[in-house]
Amino acid sequence: MNHKLTEAQLFLLNISFVTGSSILMAPGLTAAYARNDAWLSMLFALGAGLLLNVIFLLCLKQFHYASIFSVMEQAAGRYAGTAINIVIIFYSLHLAAYVVRNLSNFMITSISPEASSFTFQAAIILVSLYSVYFGGNNLARVNQFYAPIVMVLLFVSFILVINQFDFSNLKPVLYRGIKPVWSGAYTTIGFPFLEMLLLFCLTGYMSKKKNIPAAYLFSLFTGGIILVLIVLFSIGIQGYDLVQRQTYSTFELMRDIDIIDLLERVEVLIGIAWIFGIFVKITICFLCAMLGFQSISRHSTYRPFLLPAGVFVFVLSNGIHENIISFSDFVSSYWTIWWFALYLLMTLTMIAGILFKRHTKTLN
């Protein structure tokens, strides 16, 4: 298995991870609280995400940008480190289950209502496991080819609706004060900016580790700006009252594109971009969990853990929530604090390791 990555591959993986499952849901999550100021909420969330990740990177730098599983064991000791790594593995598989459920919800509500959700869940899990089987570099090369194409499709889609943009939908700015803006930002700090903690499982495989901070933060900023623009366009074209009632407002926005009966169903482009991002995100979650299993088991390969992990994610994705409403409510209310708990655990563990001089040994 080949896990070696270049800074360009890490950059594109991060962008796909950030924008993947957020393209369709970010406008609705932020508009529910901030209304016409939802784009400001997304901007605030990006700023908070950058700050938190800068702090994490500064701590990780003391451990030579090793994989987070090696870092936790080095900083906390073998037994406490193993316990923390098990928590990280659970978070990885839990996130994979949520993203799988998100995909099946979207396919059932917007694409194929008569189909079984199990079909879509099983398909995306099997494809992701197949990619993880061949290692991180396999995913990176696939993403390096498709990510630019997806970004072009996304850009073209918004060019086609820019003539419908109405600045009056953004006014009055901050009419209700800063509190609703912050409430809207809260929902998207965890989704997706704190979720990016999982990508630090790959830093130990970078060919040039000195380029990690620049590649990581610039990709986070780029992905965040894409989300800001998506929210801005959604509010500017549809108005907050419509956006906040739609779970997948970006997809609904593209349904209205019809150019001289030649270019129709452009929303499929958004669907393709979103599903590819979903694939990348689920695969990274599985890869992170597999590297964790390999680390704590001291096994030469993680492949024996792939099938049990896939079954676990499939079962969990169907048991976490009864319907799409409870799913969305949980994400908007608790997702950020859920991921902030992991952020604090990992950051404080590294700080403790630095204070006790456990970071001086070079890690692999």
Coordinates of C-alpha atoms in Angstrom, one line a residue:
M1 CA 0.0 0.0 0.0
N2 CA 1.3 3.4 -1.0
H3 CA 0.3 6.4 1.3
K4 CA 2.9 8.9 0.1
L5 CA 1.4 12.3 -0.8
T6 CA 2.6 15.5 -2.3
E7 CA 1.6 19.0 -1.1
A8 CA -0.6 19.4 -4.3
Q9 CA -2.4 16.1 -3.5
L10 CA -3.0 17.2 0.1
F11 CA -4.2 20.6 -1.1
L12 CA -6.8 19.0 -3.4
L13 CA -7.9 16.3 -0.9
N14 CA -8.5 19.1 1.7
I15 CA -10.7 21.1 -0.7
S16 CA -12.7 18.0 -1.6
F17 CA -13.1 17.2 2.0
V18 CA -14.2 20.7 3.0
T19 CA -16.6 21.3 0.2
G20 CA -17.9 17.8 -0.4
S21 CA -20.8 17.3 2.0
S22 CA -21.1 21.0 2.7
I23 CA -21.9 22.3 -0.8
L24 CA -25.6 21.4 -0.5
M25 CA -26.2 21.8 3.3
A26 CA -24.2 24.9 4.3
P27 CA -26.8 27.5 3.0
G28 CA -29.7 25.9 4.8
L29 CA -27.8 25.4 8.1
T30 CA -26.6 29.0 8.2
A31 CA -29.7 30.7 6.9
A32 CA -31.9 29.0 9.6
Y33 CA -30.2 31.3 12.2
A34 CA -28.6 34.2 10.3
R35 CA -31.3 34.6 7.5
N36 CA -29.9 37.1 4.9
D37 CA -26.6 37.4 6.8
A38 CA -25.9 33.6 6.3
W39 CA -22.9 34.4 4.1
L40 CA -21.4 36.4 7.0
S41 CA -21.9 33.3 9.2
M42 CA -20.0 31.2 6.8
L43 CA -17.2 33.8 6.8
F44 CA -17.1 33.8 10.6
A45 CA -17.0 30.0 10.6
L46 CA -14.1 30.1 8.2
G47 CA -12.2 32.5 10.4
A48 CA -12.8 30.4 13.5
G49 CA -11.8 27.2 11.6
L50 CA -8.6 28.8 10.4
L51 CA -7.7 29.9 14.0
L52 CA -8.4 26.5 15.5
N53 CA -6.4 24.7 12.9
V54 CA -3.5 27.1 13.2
I55 CA -3.3 26.3 16.9
F56 CA -3.5 22.6 16.2
L57 CA -0.7 22.8 13.5
L58 CA 1.5 24.8 15.9
C59 CA 1.2 21.9 18.4
L60 CA 1.7 19.3 15.7
K61 CA 4.8 21.0 14.5
Q62 CA 6.5 20.2 17.8
F63 CA 5.9 16.5 16.9
H64 CA 7.4 16.9 13.4
Y65 CA 4.0 16.6 11.7
A66 CA 3.8 12.9 12.4
S67 CA 0.5 11.0 12.0
I68 CA -1.9 11.9 14.8
F69 CA -2.0 8.3 16.0
S70 CA 1.8 8.3 16.5
V71 CA 1.5 11.7 18.1
M72 CA -1.2 10.7 20.6
E73 CA 0.8 7.7 21.7
Q74 CA 4.0 9.7 22.0
A75 CA 2.4 12.5 24.0
A76 CA 0.2 10.5 26.3
G77 CA 2.1 7.2 26.6
R78 CA 1.2 3.9 25.1
Y79 CA -2.0 3.0 27.1
A80 CA -3.5 6.5 27.4
G81 CA -2.5 7.2 23.8
T82 CA -4.2 4.0 22.6
A83 CA -7.4 5.0 24.4
I84 CA -7.3 8.4 22.7
N85 CA -6.6 6.7 19.3
I86 CA -9.7 4.5 19.8
V87 CA -11.7 7.6 20.3
I88 CA -10.3 9.1 17.1
I89 CA -11.2 5.8 15.2
F90 CA -14.7 6.0 16.5
Y91 CA -15.1 9.6 15.4
S92 CA -13.8 8.6 12.0
L93 CA -16.3 5.8 11.6
H94 CA -19.1 7.9 13.1
L95 CA -18.5 10.7 10.6
A96 CA -18.4 8.1 7.8
A97 CA -21.8 6.8 8.9
Y98 CA -23.3 10.3 9.0
V99 CA -21.9 11.1 5.5
V100 CA -23.3 7.9 4.2
R101 CA -26.7 8.6 5.7
N102 CA -26.5 12.1 4.2
L103 CA -25.9 10.7 0.8
S104 CA -28.8 8.3 1.0
N105 CA -31.1 11.1 2.3
F106 CA -30.2 13.2 -0.6
M107 CA -30.7 10.5 -3.2
I108 CA -34.1 9.5 -1.8
T109 CA -35.5 13.0 -1.4
S110 CA -34.1 14.7 -4.5
I111 CA -33.1 12.1 -7.1
S112 CA -34.8 8.7 -6.8
P113 CA -37.6 8.6 -4.2
E114 CA -38.7 5.1 -5.2
A115 CA -35.3 3.5 -4.6
S116 CA -34.0 1.9 -1.5
S117 CA -31.6 3.9 0.7
F118 CA -29.7 0.7 1.4
T119 CA -28.6 0.5 -2.3
F120 CA -26.9 3.9 -2.2
Q121 CA -25.4 3.2 1.2
A122 CA -23.9 -0.1 0.2
A123 CA -22.6 1.2 -3.1
I124 CA -20.7 4.2 -1.7
I125 CA -19.3 2.1 1.2
L126 CA -18.0 -0.6 -1.1
V127 CA -16.4 1.9 -3.5
S128 CA -14.7 3.7 -0.6
L129 CA -13.4 0.5 0.9
Y130 CA -12.1 -0.6 -2.5
S131 CA -10.2 2.7 -2.7
V132 CA -8.8 2.4 0.8
Y133 CA -7.7 -1.1 0.1
F134 CA -5.0 0.3 -2.3
G135 CA -3.8 3.0 0.0
G136 CA -3.9 6.8 0.4
N137 CA -2.0 7.6 -2.7
N138 CA -4.7 5.8 -4.8
L139 CA -7.3 8.2 -3.4
A140 CA -5.0 11.2 -3.9
R141 CA -4.4 10.4 -7.5
V142 CA -8.1 9.9 -8.3
N143 CA -8.9 13.1 -6.5
Q144 CA -6.1 14.9 -8.3
F145 CA -7.7 14.1 -11.6
Y146 CA -11.4 14.7 -10.8
A147 CA -11.3 17.6 -8.3
P148 CA -10.3 20.2 -10.9
I149 CA -13.1 18.9 -13.2
V150 CA -15.6 19.1 -10.3
M151 CA -14.5 22.7 -9.5
V152 CA -15.0 23.7 -13.1
L153 CA -18.5 22.2 -13.2
L154 CA -19.3 24.0 -10.0
F155 CA -18.0 27.3 -11.4
V156 CA -19.9 26.9 -14.7
S157 CA -23.1 26.2 -12.7
F158 CA -22.9 29.4 -10.8
I159 CA -22.1 31.4 -14.0
L160 CA -25.4 30.2 -15.4
V161 CA -27.4 31.6 -12.5
I162 CA -25.5 34.8 -11.8
N163 CA -28.0 36.8 -13.8
Q164 CA -30.7 35.9 -11.2
F165 CA -28.6 37.4 -8.4
D166 CA -30.5 40.2 -6.5
F167 CA -28.5 42.3 -4.0
S168 CA -31.7 43.3 -2.2
N169 CA -31.9 39.7 -0.9
L170 CA -28.8 40.5 1.2
K171 CA -30.2 43.6 2.8
P172 CA -30.4 44.9 5.5
V173 CA -26.9 43.7 6.6
L174 CA -26.7 42.9 10.3
Y175 CA -30.2 44.1 10.9
R176 CA -30.8 41.6 13.8
G177 CA -27.3 42.1 15.2
I178 CA -24.3 39.9 15.5
K179 CA -25.8 37.1 17.7
P180 CA -27.8 35.4 14.9
V181 CA -24.7 35.6 12.6
W182 CA -22.6 33.8 15.3
S183 CA -25.4 31.2 15.8
G184 CA -25.3 30.5 12.1
A185 CA -21.5 30.3 12.2
Y186 CA -21.6 27.8 15.1
T187 CA -23.4 25.2 13.0
T188 CA -20.7 25.1 10.4
I189 CA -17.5 25.4 12.5
G190 CA -17.7 21.7 13.2
F191 CA -19.1 21.0 9.8
P192 CA -16.7 20.9 8.1
F193 CA -13.7 22.8 9.6
L194 CA -13.2 20.8 12.8
E195 CA -13.8 17.5 10.9
M196 CA -10.5 18.3 9.1
L197 CA -8.7 16.9 12.2
L198 CA -9.0 13.5 10.5
L199 CA -6.8 14.7 7.7
F200 CA -3.8 14.9 10.1
C201 CA -3.6 11.1 9.9
L202 CA -2.0 11.7 6.5
T203 CA 0.7 14.2 7.5
G204 CA 3.1 11.5 8.4
Y205 CA 3.1 10.4 4.8
M206 CA 3.9 13.8 3.2
S207 CA 7.0 13.8 1.0
K208 CA 7.9 17.4 2.2
K209 CA 6.7 18.0 5.7
K210 CA 7.8 21.6 5.8
N211 CA 5.1 22.4 3.2
I212 CA 2.3 20.9 5.3
P213 CA 1.1 24.2 7.0
A214 CA 1.0 26.2 3.8
A215 CA -0.8 23.4 1.8
Y216 CA -3.2 22.6 4.7
L217 CA -4.2 26.2 5.6
F218 CA -4.4 27.5 2.0
S219 CA -6.6 24.6 1.0
L220 CA -8.8 25.2 4.1
F221 CA -9.1 28.9 3.2
T222 CA -9.9 28.1 -0.5
G223 CA -12.5 25.5 0.4
G224 CA -14.0 27.9 2.9
I225 CA -14.2 30.7 0.4
I226 CA -16.0 28.4 -2.0
L227 CA -18.6 27.7 0.7
V228 CA -18.9 31.4 1.4
L229 CA -19.7 32.0 -2.3
I230 CA -22.1 29.2 -2.4
V231 CA -24.1 30.6 0.6
L232 CA -23.9 34.1 -0.9
F233 CA -25.2 33.0 -4.2
S234 CA -28.0 30.9 -2.6
I235 CA -29.2 33.8 -0.5
G236 CA -28.8 36.4 -3.3
I237 CA -30.8 34.4 -5.8
Q238 CA -33.4 32.6 -3.7
G239 CA -33.7 34.7 -0.6
Y240 CA -33.2 33.5 2.9
D241 CA -36.8 32.5 3.5
L242 CA -36.7 29.9 0.7
V243 CA -33.1 28.7 1.5
Q244 CA -33.8 28.1 5.2
R245 CA -36.8 25.8 4.3
Q246 CA -34.7 23.6 1.9
T247 CA -32.3 20.9 3.1
Y248 CA -30.4 21.0 -0.2
S249 CA -30.9 24.5 -1.4
T250 CA -27.9 24.6 -3.8
F251 CA -29.3 21.6 -5.7
E252 CA -32.8 23.2 -5.8
L253 CA -31.2 26.5 -7.1
M254 CA -29.8 24.8 -10.2
R255 CA -33.2 23.2 -11.1
D256 CA -34.3 26.5 -12.7
I257 CA -31.5 26.7 -15.3
D258 CA -32.9 26.2 -18.8
I259 CA -31.0 27.7 -21.7
I260 CA -32.9 27.6 -25.0
D261 CA -34.0 24.0 -24.3
L262 CA -30.4 23.0 -25.0
L263 CA -28.9 23.0 -21.5
E264 CA -31.3 21.5 -18.9
R265 CA -31.1 19.7 -15.6
V266 CA -27.9 21.5 -14.7
E267 CA -28.5 20.6 -11.1
V268 CA -27.0 17.2 -12.0
L269 CA -23.6 18.9 -12.2
I270 CA -24.0 20.0 -8.6
G271 CA -25.1 16.4 -7.7
I272 CA -22.0 15.0 -9.4
A273 CA -19.8 17.5 -7.5
W274 CA -21.4 16.7 -4.2
I275 CA -21.4 12.9 -4.6
F276 CA -17.7 13.0 -5.6
G277 CA -16.9 15.1 -2.5
I278 CA -19.0 12.6 -0.4
F279 CA -16.9 9.7 -1.8
V280 CA -13.6 11.5 -0.9
K281 CA -14.8 12.3 2.6
I282 CA -16.1 8.8 3.3
T283 CA -12.8 7.3 2.0
I284 CA -10.7 9.6 4.1
C285 CA -12.8 8.6 7.2
F286 CA -12.2 4.9 6.4
L287 CA -8.5 5.5 5.7
C288 CA -8.1 7.4 9.0
A289 CA -9.8 4.6 10.9
M290 CA -7.8 1.9 9.2
L291 CA -4.5 3.6 10.0
G292 CA -5.7 3.9 13.6
F293 CA -6.5 0.2 13.7
Q294 CA -3.1 -0.6 12.2
S295 CA -1.4 1.6 14.7
I296 CA -3.0 0.3 17.9
S297 CA -2.8 -3.4 16.8
R298 CA 0.8 -3.1 15.6
H299 CA -0.4 -5.1 12.5
S300 CA 1.6 -5.0 9.2
T301 CA -1.5 -4.1 7.2
Y302 CA -5.0 -2.7 7.9
R303 CA -6.8 -4.7 5.3
P304 CA -8.3 -7.3 7.7
F305 CA -10.2 -4.4 9.4
L306 CA -11.8 -3.1 6.2
L307 CA -14.9 -5.3 6.0
P308 CA -15.8 -5.2 9.7
A309 CA -15.5 -1.4 9.5
G310 CA -17.7 -1.2 6.5
V311 CA -20.4 -3.3 8.1
F312 CA -20.2 -1.2 11.3
V313 CA -20.7 2.0 9.3
F314 CA -23.6 0.6 7.3
V315 CA -25.4 -0.5 10.4
L316 CA -24.7 2.8 12.2
S317 CA -25.8 4.9 9.3
N318 CA -29.2 3.3 9.5
G319 CA -29.6 3.6 13.3
I320 CA -28.4 7.1 14.1
H321 CA -31.6 8.9 13.2
E322 CA -35.2 8.1 12.3
N323 CA -35.5 10.7 9.5
I324 CA -33.9 13.6 7.7
I325 CA -35.4 16.2 10.1
S326 CA -33.8 14.7 13.2
F327 CA -30.6 14.2 11.3
S328 CA -30.5 17.9 10.4
D329 CA -31.5 19.1 13.9
F330 CA -28.7 17.1 15.5
V331 CA -26.1 18.4 13.0
S332 CA -27.2 22.1 13.5
S333 CA -27.4 21.8 17.3
Y334 CA -24.7 19.5 18.5
W335 CA -22.2 18.7 15.7
T336 CA -19.8 21.6 16.5
I337 CA -19.6 20.8 20.2
W338 CA -19.2 17.1 19.4
W339 CA -16.2 17.8 17.3
F340 CA -14.8 20.5 19.5
A341 CA -14.6 17.9 22.3
L342 CA -12.2 15.8 20.1
Y343 CA -10.3 18.9 19.2
L344 CA -9.8 19.8 22.9
L345 CA -8.8 16.2 23.7
M346 CA -6.1 16.0 21.0
T347 CA -4.8 19.6 21.5
L348 CA -4.5 19.3 25.3
T349 CA -2.8 15.9 24.9
M350 CA -0.2 17.5 22.6
I351 CA 0.3 20.5 24.9
A352 CA 0.8 18.1 27.9
G353 CA 3.3 16.1 25.8
I354 CA 5.2 19.3 25.0
L355 CA 5.3 20.4 28.6
F356 CA 6.6 17.0 29.7
K357 CA 9.2 17.1 26.8
R358 CA 7.8 14.1 25.1
H359 CA 7.9 15.8 21.7
T360 CA 11.7 15.7 21.3
K361 CA 11.8 12.3 19.7
T362 CA 11.4 12.2 15.9
L363 CA 8.3 10.3 14.9
N364 CA 7.5 8.4 11.7

